[in-house]
Short mmCIF file of C-alpha atoms in Angstrom, two decimals:
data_model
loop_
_atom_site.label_atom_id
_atom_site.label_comp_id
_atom_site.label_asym_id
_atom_site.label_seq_id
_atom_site.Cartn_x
_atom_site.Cartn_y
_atom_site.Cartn_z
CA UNK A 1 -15.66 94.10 57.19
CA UNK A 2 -12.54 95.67 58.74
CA UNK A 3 -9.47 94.30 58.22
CA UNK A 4 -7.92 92.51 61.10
CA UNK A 5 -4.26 90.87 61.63
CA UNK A 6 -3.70 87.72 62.79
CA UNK A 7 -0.92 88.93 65.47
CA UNK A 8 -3.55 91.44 67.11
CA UNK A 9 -6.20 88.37 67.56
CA UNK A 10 -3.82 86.39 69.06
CA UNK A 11 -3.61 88.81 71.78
CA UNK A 12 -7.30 89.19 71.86
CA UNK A 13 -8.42 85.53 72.56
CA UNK A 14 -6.81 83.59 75.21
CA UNK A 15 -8.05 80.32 73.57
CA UNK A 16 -6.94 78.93 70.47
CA UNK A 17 -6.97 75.28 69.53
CA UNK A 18 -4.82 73.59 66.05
CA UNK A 19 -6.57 72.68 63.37
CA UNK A 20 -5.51 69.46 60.79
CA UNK A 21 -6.23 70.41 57.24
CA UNK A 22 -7.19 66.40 55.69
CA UNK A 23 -6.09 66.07 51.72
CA UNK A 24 -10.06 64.73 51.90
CA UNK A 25 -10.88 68.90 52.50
CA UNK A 26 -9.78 70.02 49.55
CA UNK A 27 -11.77 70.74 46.53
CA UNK A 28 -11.08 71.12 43.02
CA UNK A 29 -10.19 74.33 43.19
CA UNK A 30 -7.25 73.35 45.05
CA UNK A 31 -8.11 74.88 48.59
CA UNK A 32 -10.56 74.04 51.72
CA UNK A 33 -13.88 73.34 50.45
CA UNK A 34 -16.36 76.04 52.18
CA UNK A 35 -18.55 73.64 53.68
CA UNK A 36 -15.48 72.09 55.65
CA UNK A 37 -15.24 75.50 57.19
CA UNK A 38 -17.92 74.85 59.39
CA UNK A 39 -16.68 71.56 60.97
CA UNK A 40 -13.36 73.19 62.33
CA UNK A 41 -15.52 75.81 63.84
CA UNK A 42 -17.64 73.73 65.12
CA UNK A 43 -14.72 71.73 66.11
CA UNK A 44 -13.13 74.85 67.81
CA UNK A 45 -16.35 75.12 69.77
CA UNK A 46 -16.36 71.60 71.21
CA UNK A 47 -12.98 72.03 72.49
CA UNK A 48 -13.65 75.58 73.63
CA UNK A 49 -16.38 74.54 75.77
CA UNK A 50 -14.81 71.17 77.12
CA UNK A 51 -11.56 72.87 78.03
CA UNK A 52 -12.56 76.46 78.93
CA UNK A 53 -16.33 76.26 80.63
CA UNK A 54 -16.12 72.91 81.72
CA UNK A 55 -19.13 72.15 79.74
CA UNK A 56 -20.94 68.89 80.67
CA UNK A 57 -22.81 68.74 77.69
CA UNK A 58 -24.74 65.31 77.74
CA UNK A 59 -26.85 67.15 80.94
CA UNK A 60 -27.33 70.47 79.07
CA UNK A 61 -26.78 70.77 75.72
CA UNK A 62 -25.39 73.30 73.58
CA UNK A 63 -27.06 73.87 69.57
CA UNK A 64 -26.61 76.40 66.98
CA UNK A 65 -29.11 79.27 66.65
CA UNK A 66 -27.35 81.45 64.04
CA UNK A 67 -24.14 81.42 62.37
CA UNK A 68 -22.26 83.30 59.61
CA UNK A 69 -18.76 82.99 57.99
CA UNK A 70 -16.71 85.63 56.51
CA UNK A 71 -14.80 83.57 54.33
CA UNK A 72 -11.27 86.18 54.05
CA UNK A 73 -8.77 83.95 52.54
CA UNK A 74 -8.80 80.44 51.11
CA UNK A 75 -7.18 77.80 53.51
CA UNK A 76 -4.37 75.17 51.58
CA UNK A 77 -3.39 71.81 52.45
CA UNK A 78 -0.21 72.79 53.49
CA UNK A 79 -1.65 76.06 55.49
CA UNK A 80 -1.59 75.68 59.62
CA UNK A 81 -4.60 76.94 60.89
CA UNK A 82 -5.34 77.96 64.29
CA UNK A 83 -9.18 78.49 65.67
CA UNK A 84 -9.55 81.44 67.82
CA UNK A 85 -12.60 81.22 70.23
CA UNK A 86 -14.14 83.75 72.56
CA UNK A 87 -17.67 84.46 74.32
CA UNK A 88 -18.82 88.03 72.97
CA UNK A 89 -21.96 87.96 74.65
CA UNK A 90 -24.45 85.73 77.51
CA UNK A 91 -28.00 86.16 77.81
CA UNK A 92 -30.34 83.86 80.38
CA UNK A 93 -30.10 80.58 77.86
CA UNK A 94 -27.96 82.04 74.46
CA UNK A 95 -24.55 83.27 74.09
CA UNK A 96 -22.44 84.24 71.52
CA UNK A 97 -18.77 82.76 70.33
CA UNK A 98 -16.71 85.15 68.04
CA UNK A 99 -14.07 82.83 65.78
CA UNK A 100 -11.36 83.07 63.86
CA UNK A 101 -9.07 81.09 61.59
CA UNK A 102 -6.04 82.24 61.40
CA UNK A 103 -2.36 80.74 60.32
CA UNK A 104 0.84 80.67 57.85
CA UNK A 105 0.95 79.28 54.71
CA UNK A 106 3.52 77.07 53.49
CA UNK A 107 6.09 80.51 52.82
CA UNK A 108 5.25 81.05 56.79
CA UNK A 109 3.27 84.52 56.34
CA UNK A 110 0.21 84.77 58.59
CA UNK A 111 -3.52 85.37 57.31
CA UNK A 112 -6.74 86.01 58.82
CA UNK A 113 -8.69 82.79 56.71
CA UNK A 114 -12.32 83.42 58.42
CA UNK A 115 -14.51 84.37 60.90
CA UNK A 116 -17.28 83.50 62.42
CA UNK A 117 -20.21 84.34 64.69
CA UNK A 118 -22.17 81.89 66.51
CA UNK A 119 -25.42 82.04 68.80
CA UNK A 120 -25.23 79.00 70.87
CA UNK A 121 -28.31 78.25 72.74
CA UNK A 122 -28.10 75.86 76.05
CA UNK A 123 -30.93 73.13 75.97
CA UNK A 124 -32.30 70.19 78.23
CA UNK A 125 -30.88 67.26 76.86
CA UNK A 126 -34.18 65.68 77.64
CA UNK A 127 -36.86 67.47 75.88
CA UNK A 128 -34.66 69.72 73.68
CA UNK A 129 -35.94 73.01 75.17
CA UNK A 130 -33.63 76.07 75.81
CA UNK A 131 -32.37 76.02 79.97
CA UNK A 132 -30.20 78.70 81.75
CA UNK A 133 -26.74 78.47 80.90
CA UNK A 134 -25.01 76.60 83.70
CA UNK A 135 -24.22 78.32 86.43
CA UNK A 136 -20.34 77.28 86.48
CA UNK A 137 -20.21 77.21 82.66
CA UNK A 138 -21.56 81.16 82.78
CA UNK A 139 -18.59 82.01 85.21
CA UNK A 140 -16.25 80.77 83.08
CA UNK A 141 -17.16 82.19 80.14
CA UNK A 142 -17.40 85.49 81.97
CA UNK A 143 -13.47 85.28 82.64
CA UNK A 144 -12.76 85.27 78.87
#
């Protein structure tokens, strides 16, 4: 994976949402356990698609197809992390949402912590099939 800096995503996304690092995320090894990882992704999605596409989703639903994490750095409990979400890609009933976490650490130097790629498929909250992304929901994505 190329190496990225946290200053050039920030002007490549024009959505970004805080992230609270809980003591109750920490592991043993004294940093954010990997599963947790996935929740403030996920979490960054939520948001993203409340706030950006206007996303109604008890009418049509939104579920994961595929994801993968690059984990880059480990995230600390006294780390601020930032989540970084785009849309990379639509087709009729899938897109896809490119993430990042990025932040300072407690000495205030940034880091790239993660990334992740996500194929979000729309689905009929009803019988759990895949639908058309909605029409205003594709629009805005389109903008971003």
């Amino acid at each position: 994976m190329k190496k990225v800096e946290a200053s050039q995503l920030k002007s490549e996304f024009s959505f970004s949402t805080p992230i609270q690092v809980r003591f109750s995320d920490i592991d043993g090894y004294l940093h954010v356990n990997n599963g947790i990882y996935f929740s403030y992704f996920e979490h960054a999605r939520a948001v993203f698609l409340h706030e950006v596409a206007d996303w109604n989703v008890m009418t049509i639903g939104t579920v994961v197809g595929r994801i993968e994490i690059d984990y880059i750095r480990p995230i600390h409990l006294e780390d601020q992390v930032d989540a970084l979400v785009k849309c990379s890609r639509m087709g009729n009933s899938s897109f896809d949402l490119e993430q990042f976490l990025i932040g300072k650490d407690a000495k205030g130097n940034e880091h790239v912590f993660a990334k992740c790629r996500c194929v979000m498929v729309a689905v009929d909250m009803n019988t759990m099939k895949p639908v058309p992304i909605p029409v205003q929901a594709r629009e805005k994505l389109a903008l971003i």
